[in-house]
Amino acid sequence: MRFSYLISIVLIALLAACSGGVRTFSTQAKGTDLARYKTYAWVMPGDHESAFRTDDKIYSGLILKLANAELKEKGFVLDTLKPECVFTFDTRVSEQVEYSAGAPPAGGYAYTGYGYYGGYTPFPVYSGRTSRHEYEEGMLYIDMFDTQTNVPLWGGWAKAKRTAKSDVEADVRKAVKDIFVRLRVRHQ
């Protein structure tokens, strides 16, 4: 009994820790063997022929530095002349709206139906007001493509709420690390 109680507390603590902050996701092309790709380079999204431009993103230098370190740790080798795959990244900030009800539902009853089929039916009654909360959501996308076919191989992305108190640099660091945790390949 005491052991299961302890496990429950640990699980609740882990879920609470995961519920806020940076959330990451990934997808991989079906049937793709990522282990066969060892050399890589960086390119602009949608433009594999131009050099990667960093003048339009504030944190692009940091993202590249962190991503290169993560890829190196996984055994990838940077090769700008003849890479087997290329990576791109993009960042976005979008306006989001959240709605929440002011009070929990209270019970109520209504008479429904006709004649023999009629009766009182319970239904929820919401009291209070609905509040609207606007916030910004920052997103980082990292994609991997085959250089021979331009076919997408893998993609990872992260989302985080941005507030006046947000530490954007810390969020970027966590996002890059967590995205590359989802790239399930390690070279010797």
PDB file of N, CA and C in Angstrom, residues 39-104:
ATOM      1  N   THR A  39      26.152  12.368 -42.788  1.00  0.00           N
ATOM      2  CA  THR A  39      26.635  13.733 -43.055  1.00  0.00           C
ATOM      3  C   THR A  39      25.443  14.645 -43.326  1.00  0.00           C
ATOM      4  N   TYR A  40      25.585  15.897 -42.918  1.00  0.00           N
ATOM      5  CA  TYR A  40      24.463  16.843 -43.044  1.00  0.00           C
ATOM      6  C   TYR A  40      24.972  18.251 -43.320  1.00  0.00           C
ATOM      7  N   ALA A  41      24.034  19.097 -43.708  1.00  0.00           N
ATOM      8  CA  ALA A  41      24.273  20.534 -43.863  1.00  0.00           C
ATOM      9  C   ALA A  41      22.960  21.247 -43.524  1.00  0.00           C
ATOM     10  N   TRP A  42      23.019  22.574 -43.446  1.00  0.00           N
ATOM     11  CA  TRP A  42      21.836  23.394 -43.158  1.00  0.00           C
ATOM     12  C   TRP A  42      21.457  24.181 -44.407  1.00  0.00           C
ATOM     13  N   VAL A  43      20.158  24.340 -44.651  1.00  0.00           N
ATOM     14  CA  VAL A  43      19.662  25.148 -45.769  1.00  0.00           C
ATOM     15  C   VAL A  43      18.429  25.921 -45.341  1.00  0.00           C
ATOM     16  N   MET A  44      18.043  26.866 -46.195  1.00  0.00           N
ATOM     17  CA  MET A  44      16.812  27.632 -45.972  1.00  0.00           C
ATOM     18  C   MET A  44      15.611  26.738 -46.222  1.00  0.00           C
ATOM     19  N   PRO A  45      14.511  26.917 -45.471  1.00  0.00           N
ATOM     20  CA  PRO A  45      13.302  26.147 -45.766  1.00  0.00           C
ATOM     21  C   PRO A  45      12.830  26.426 -47.195  1.00  0.00           C
ATOM     22  N   GLY A  46      12.612  25.376 -47.974  1.00  0.00           N
ATOM     23  CA  GLY A  46      12.113  25.509 -49.332  1.00  0.00           C
ATOM     24  C   GLY A  46      13.139  25.945 -50.357  1.00  0.00           C
ATOM     25  N   ASP A  47      14.374  26.196 -49.954  1.00  0.00           N
ATOM     26  CA  ASP A  47      15.386  26.658 -50.891  1.00  0.00           C
ATOM     27  C   ASP A  47      16.695  25.923 -50.617  1.00  0.00           C
ATOM     28  N   HIS A  48      16.890  24.798 -51.249  1.00  0.00           N
ATOM     29  CA  HIS A  48      18.061  23.972 -50.996  1.00  0.00           C
ATOM     30  C   HIS A  48      19.313  24.497 -51.684  1.00  0.00           C
ATOM     31  N   GLU A  49      19.192  25.525 -52.509  1.00  0.00           N
ATOM     32  CA  GLU A  49      20.349  25.999 -53.263  1.00  0.00           C
ATOM     33  C   GLU A  49      21.017  27.221 -52.654  1.00  0.00           C
ATOM     34  N   SER A  50      20.331  27.906 -51.750  1.00  0.00           N
ATOM     35  CA  SER A  50      20.944  29.109 -51.174  1.00  0.00           C
ATOM     36  C   SER A  50      21.614  28.789 -49.851  1.00  0.00           C
ATOM     37  N   ALA A  51      22.512  29.655 -49.451  1.00  0.00           N
ATOM     38  CA  ALA A  51      23.177  29.487 -48.155  1.00  0.00           C
ATOM     39  C   ALA A  51      22.166  29.797 -47.057  1.00  0.00           C
ATOM     40  N   PHE A  52      22.357  29.238 -45.906  1.00  0.00           N
ATOM     41  CA  PHE A  52      21.431  29.470 -44.803  1.00  0.00           C
ATOM     42  C   PHE A  52      21.587  30.906 -44.314  1.00  0.00           C
ATOM     43  N   ARG A  53      20.505  31.625 -44.279  1.00  0.00           N
ATOM     44  CA  ARG A  53      20.511  33.028 -43.882  1.00  0.00           C
ATOM     45  C   ARG A  53      20.057  33.150 -42.433  1.00  0.00           C
ATOM     46  N   THR A  54      20.785  33.889 -41.643  1.00  0.00           N
ATOM     47  CA  THR A  54      20.432  34.024 -40.227  1.00  0.00           C
ATOM     48  C   THR A  54      20.081  35.456 -39.846  1.00  0.00           C
ATOM     49  N   ASP A  55      19.976  36.337 -40.817  1.00  0.00           N
ATOM     50  CA  ASP A  55      19.745  37.746 -40.479  1.00  0.00           C
ATOM     51  C   ASP A  55      18.301  38.061 -40.115  1.00  0.00           C
ATOM     52  N   ASP A  56      17.359  37.138 -40.367  1.00  0.00           N
ATOM     53  CA  ASP A  56      15.965  37.447 -40.099  1.00  0.00           C
ATOM     54  C   ASP A  56      15.423  36.812 -38.821  1.00  0.00           C
ATOM     55  N   LYS A  57      16.228  36.097 -38.092  1.00  0.00           N
ATOM     56  CA  LYS A  57      15.793  35.449 -36.858  1.00  0.00           C
ATOM     57  C   LYS A  57      16.740  35.824 -35.718  1.00  0.00           C
ATOM     58  N   ILE A  58      16.182  36.279 -34.628  1.00  0.00           N
ATOM     59  CA  ILE A  58      16.992  36.733 -33.495  1.00  0.00           C
ATOM     60  C   ILE A  58      17.810  35.591 -32.885  1.00  0.00           C
ATOM     61  N   TYR A  59      17.195  34.432 -32.728  1.00  0.00           N
ATOM     62  CA  TYR A  59      17.859  33.320 -32.047  1.00  0.00           C
ATOM     63  C   TYR A  59      18.434  32.280 -33.015  1.00  0.00           C
ATOM     64  N   SER A  60      18.555  32.612 -34.280  1.00  0.00           N
ATOM     65  CA  SER A  60      19.012  31.620 -35.266  1.00  0.00           C
ATOM     66  C   SER A  60      20.441  31.151 -34.994  1.00  0.00           C
ATOM     67  N   GLY A  61      21.314  32.045 -34.592  1.00  0.00           N
ATOM     68  CA  GLY A  61      22.689  31.655 -34.284  1.00  0.00           C
ATOM     69  C   GLY A  61      22.738  30.671 -33.128  1.00  0.00           C
ATOM     70  N   LEU A  62      21.953  30.928 -32.098  1.00  0.00           N
ATOM     71  CA  LEU A  62      21.891  30.035 -30.947  1.00  0.00           C
ATOM     72  C   LEU A  62      21.291  28.686 -31.349  1.00  0.00           C
ATOM     73  N   ILE A  63      20.227  28.707 -32.148  1.00  0.00           N
ATOM     74  CA  ILE A  63      19.594  27.463 -32.594  1.00  0.00           C
ATOM     75  C   ILE A  63      20.593  26.619 -33.384  1.00  0.00           C
ATOM     76  N   LEU A  64      21.317  27.241 -34.318  1.00  0.00           N
ATOM     77  CA  LEU A  64      22.308  26.506 -35.112  1.00  0.00           C
ATOM     78  C   LEU A  64      23.411  25.913 -34.231  1.00  0.00           C
ATOM     79  N   LYS A  65      23.903  26.711 -33.301  1.00  0.00           N
ATOM     80  CA  LYS A  65      24.970  26.245 -32.405  1.00  0.00           C
ATOM     81  C   LYS A  65      24.491  25.048 -31.582  1.00  0.00           C
ATOM     82  N   LEU A  66      23.312  25.157 -30.983  1.00  0.00           N
ATOM     83  CA  LEU A  66      22.782  24.078 -30.154  1.00  0.00           C
ATOM     84  C   LEU A  66      22.456  22.835 -30.987  1.00  0.00           C
ATOM     85  N   ALA A  67      21.866  23.039 -32.165  1.00  0.00           N
ATOM     86  CA  ALA A  67      21.507  21.915 -33.033  1.00  0.00           C
ATOM     87  C   ALA A  67      22.766  21.191 -33.515  1.00  0.00           C
ATOM     88  N   ASN A  68      23.794  21.942 -33.892  1.00  0.00           N
ATOM     89  CA  ASN A  68      25.047  21.311 -34.321  1.00  0.00           C
ATOM     90  C   ASN A  68      25.658  20.482 -33.196  1.00  0.00           C
ATOM     91  N   ALA A  69      25.587  20.981 -31.973  1.00  0.00           N
ATOM     92  CA  ALA A  69      26.118  20.232 -30.825  1.00  0.00           C
ATOM     93  C   ALA A  69      25.312  18.945 -30.608  1.00  0.00           C
ATOM     94  N   GLU A  70      23.992  19.023 -30.734  1.00  0.00           N
ATOM     95  CA  GLU A  70      23.150  17.831 -30.566  1.00  0.00           C
ATOM     96  C   GLU A  70      23.431  16.814 -31.666  1.00  0.00           C
ATOM     97  N   LEU A  71      23.572  17.297 -32.911  1.00  0.00           N
ATOM     98  CA  LEU A  71      23.843  16.386 -34.027  1.00  0.00           C
ATOM     99  C   LEU A  71      25.224  15.745 -33.890  1.00  0.00           C
ATOM    100  N   LYS A  72      26.196  16.520 -33.443  1.00  0.00           N
ATOM    101  CA  LYS A  72      27.547  15.978 -33.227  1.00  0.00           C
ATOM    102  C   LYS A  72      27.506  14.884 -32.166  1.00  0.00           C
ATOM    103  N   GLU A  73      26.747  15.118 -31.102  1.00  0.00           N
ATOM    104  CA  GLU A  73      26.616  14.130 -30.031  1.00  0.00           C
ATOM    105  C   GLU A  73      25.979  12.837 -30.553  1.00  0.00           C
ATOM    106  N   LYS A  74      25.124  12.942 -31.557  1.00  0.00           N
ATOM    107  CA  LYS A  74      24.491  11.769 -32.156  1.00  0.00           C
ATOM    108  C   LYS A  74      25.371  11.107 -33.215  1.00  0.00           C
ATOM    109  N   GLY A  75      26.547  11.702 -33.472  1.00  0.00           N
ATOM    110  CA  GLY A  75      27.482  11.108 -34.422  1.00  0.00           C
ATOM    111  C   GLY A  75      27.358  11.623 -35.845  1.00  0.00           C
ATOM    112  N   PHE A  76      26.547  12.654 -36.070  1.00  0.00           N
ATOM    113  CA  PHE A  76      26.449  13.256 -37.398  1.00  0.00           C
ATOM    114  C   PHE A  76      27.685  14.111 -37.652  1.00  0.00           C
ATOM    115  N   VAL A  77      28.041  14.246 -38.939  1.00  0.00           N
ATOM    116  CA  VAL A  77      29.206  15.034 -39.329  1.00  0.00           C
ATOM    117  C   VAL A  77      28.744  16.140 -40.278  1.00  0.00           C
ATOM    118  N   LEU A  78      29.108  17.380 -39.964  1.00  0.00           N
ATOM    119  CA  LEU A  78      28.760  18.511 -40.821  1.00  0.00           C
ATOM    120  C   LEU A  78      29.590  18.442 -42.103  1.00  0.00           C
ATOM    121  N   ASP A  79      28.929  18.452 -43.251  1.00  0.00           N
ATOM    122  CA  ASP A  79      29.584  18.375 -44.558  1.00  0.00           C
ATOM    123  C   ASP A  79      28.836  19.302 -45.506  1.00  0.00           C
ATOM    124  N   THR A  80      29.381  20.470 -45.759  1.00  0.00           N
ATOM    125  CA  THR A  80      28.692  21.450 -46.605  1.00  0.00           C
ATOM    126  C   THR A  80      28.904  21.206 -48.095  1.00  0.00           C
ATOM    127  N   LEU A  81      29.788  20.267 -48.481  1.00  0.00           N
ATOM    128  CA  LEU A  81      30.052  20.002 -49.894  1.00  0.00           C
ATOM    129  C   LEU A  81      29.163  18.901 -50.474  1.00  0.00           C
ATOM    130  N   LYS A  82      29.031  17.792 -49.788  1.00  0.00           N
ATOM    131  CA  LYS A  82      28.254  16.666 -50.312  1.00  0.00           C
ATOM    132  C   LYS A  82      27.530  15.947 -49.162  1.00  0.00           C
ATOM    133  N   PRO A  83      26.587  16.622 -48.509  1.00  0.00           N
ATOM    134  CA  PRO A  83      25.893  15.994 -47.382  1.00  0.00           C
ATOM    135  C   PRO A  83      24.875  14.953 -47.865  1.00  0.00           C
ATOM    136  N   GLU A  84      24.634  13.956 -47.019  1.00  0.00           N
ATOM    137  CA  GLU A  84      23.626  12.941 -47.319  1.00  0.00           C
ATOM    138  C   GLU A  84      22.215  13.440 -46.995  1.00  0.00           C
ATOM    139  N   CYS A  85      22.129  14.352 -46.037  1.00  0.00           N
ATOM    140  CA  CYS A  85      20.837  14.943 -45.681  1.00  0.00           C
ATOM    141  C   CYS A  85      21.049  16.418 -45.338  1.00  0.00           C
ATOM    142  N   VAL A  86      19.963  17.155 -45.385  1.00  0.00           N
ATOM    143  CA  VAL A  86      20.013  18.566 -45.001  1.00  0.00           C
ATOM    144  C   VAL A  86      18.940  18.820 -43.949  1.00  0.00           C
ATOM    145  N   PHE A  87      19.235  19.749 -43.065  1.00  0.00           N
ATOM    146  CA  PHE A  87      18.294  20.166 -42.038  1.00  0.00           C
ATOM    147  C   PHE A  87      17.880  21.612 -42.317  1.00  0.00           C
ATOM    148  N   THR A  88      16.651  21.928 -41.979  1.00  0.00           N
ATOM    149  CA  THR A  88      16.161  23.298 -42.020  1.00  0.00           C
ATOM    150  C   THR A  88      15.512  23.590 -40.669  1.00  0.00           C
ATOM    151  N   PHE A  89      15.402  24.851 -40.336  1.00  0.00           N
ATOM    152  CA  PHE A  89      14.614  25.207 -39.162  1.00  0.00           C
ATOM    153  C   PHE A  89      13.869  26.491 -39.437  1.00  0.00           C
ATOM    154  N   ASP A  90      12.786  26.658 -38.706  1.00  0.00           N
ATOM    155  CA  ASP A  90      11.983  27.863 -38.822  1.00  0.00           C
ATOM    156  C   ASP A  90      11.387  28.157 -37.457  1.00  0.00           C
ATOM    157  N   THR A  91      11.187  29.421 -37.165  1.00  0.00           N
ATOM    158  CA  THR A  91      10.557  29.827 -35.915  1.00  0.00           C
ATOM    159  C   THR A  91       9.339  30.675 -36.237  1.00  0.00           C
ATOM    160  N   ARG A  92       8.363  30.621 -35.346  1.00  0.00           N
ATOM    161  CA  ARG A  92       7.152  31.429 -35.512  1.00  0.00           C
ATOM    162  C   ARG A  92       6.626  31.818 -34.146  1.00  0.00           C
ATOM    163  N   VAL A  93       5.960  32.936 -34.125  1.00  0.00           N
ATOM    164  CA  VAL A  93       5.227  33.354 -32.939  1.00  0.00           C
ATOM    165  C   VAL A  93       3.818  33.657 -33.413  1.00  0.00           C
ATOM    166  N   SER A  94       2.826  33.042 -32.764  1.00  0.00           N
ATOM    167  CA  SER A  94       1.445  33.269 -33.175  1.00  0.00           C
ATOM    168  C   SER A  94       0.603  33.683 -31.980  1.00  0.00           C
ATOM    169  N   GLU A  95      -0.428  34.453 -32.273  1.00  0.00           N
ATOM    170  CA  GLU A  95      -1.381  34.873 -31.246  1.00  0.00           C
ATOM    171  C   GLU A  95      -2.365  33.739 -31.014  1.00  0.00           C
ATOM    172  N   GLN A  96      -2.616  33.407 -29.753  1.00  0.00           N
ATOM    173  CA  GLN A  96      -3.548  32.341 -29.391  1.00  0.00           C
ATOM    174  C   GLN A  96      -4.577  32.897 -28.421  1.00  0.00           C
ATOM    175  N   VAL A  97      -5.731  32.257 -28.369  1.00  0.00           N
ATOM    176  CA  VAL A  97      -6.790  32.647 -27.446  1.00  0.00           C
ATOM    177  C   VAL A  97      -7.247  31.415 -26.684  1.00  0.00           C
ATOM    178  N   GLU A  98      -7.408  31.575 -25.380  1.00  0.00           N
ATOM    179  CA  GLU A  98      -7.897  30.517 -24.508  1.00  0.00           C
ATOM    180  C   GLU A  98      -9.163  31.015 -23.829  1.00  0.00           C
ATOM    181  N   TYR A  99     -10.152  30.161 -23.699  1.00  0.00           N
ATOM    182  CA  TYR A  99     -11.389  30.509 -23.010  1.00  0.00           C
ATOM    183  C   TYR A  99     -11.538  29.614 -21.795  1.00  0.00           C
ATOM    184  N   SER A 100     -12.056  30.176 -20.703  1.00  0.00           N
ATOM    185  CA  SER A 100     -12.312  29.360 -19.527  1.00  0.00           C
ATOM    186  C   SER A 100     -13.614  29.810 -18.874  1.00  0.00           C
ATOM    187  N   ALA A 101     -14.344  28.831 -18.325  1.00  0.00           N
ATOM    188  CA  ALA A 101     -15.613  29.115 -17.654  1.00  0.00           C
ATOM    189  C   ALA A 101     -15.324  29.626 -16.262  1.00  0.00           C
ATOM    190  N   GLY A 102     -16.166  30.522 -15.793  1.00  0.00           N
ATOM    191  CA  GLY A 102     -15.947  31.143 -14.494  1.00  0.00           C
ATOM    192  C   GLY A 102     -16.219  30.238 -13.317  1.00  0.00           C
ATOM    193  N   ALA A 103     -17.216  29.378 -13.388  1.00  0.00           N
ATOM    194  CA  ALA A 103     -17.559  28.539 -12.243  1.00  0.00           C
ATOM    195  C   ALA A 103     -17.888  27.127 -12.737  1.00  0.00           C
ATOM    196  N   PRO A 104     -17.721  26.148 -11.885  1.00  0.00           N
ATOM    197  CA  PRO A 104     -18.060  24.783 -12.295  1.00  0.00           C
ATOM    198  C   PRO A 104     -19.567  24.637 -12.477  1.00  0.00           C
TER     199      PRO A 104
END
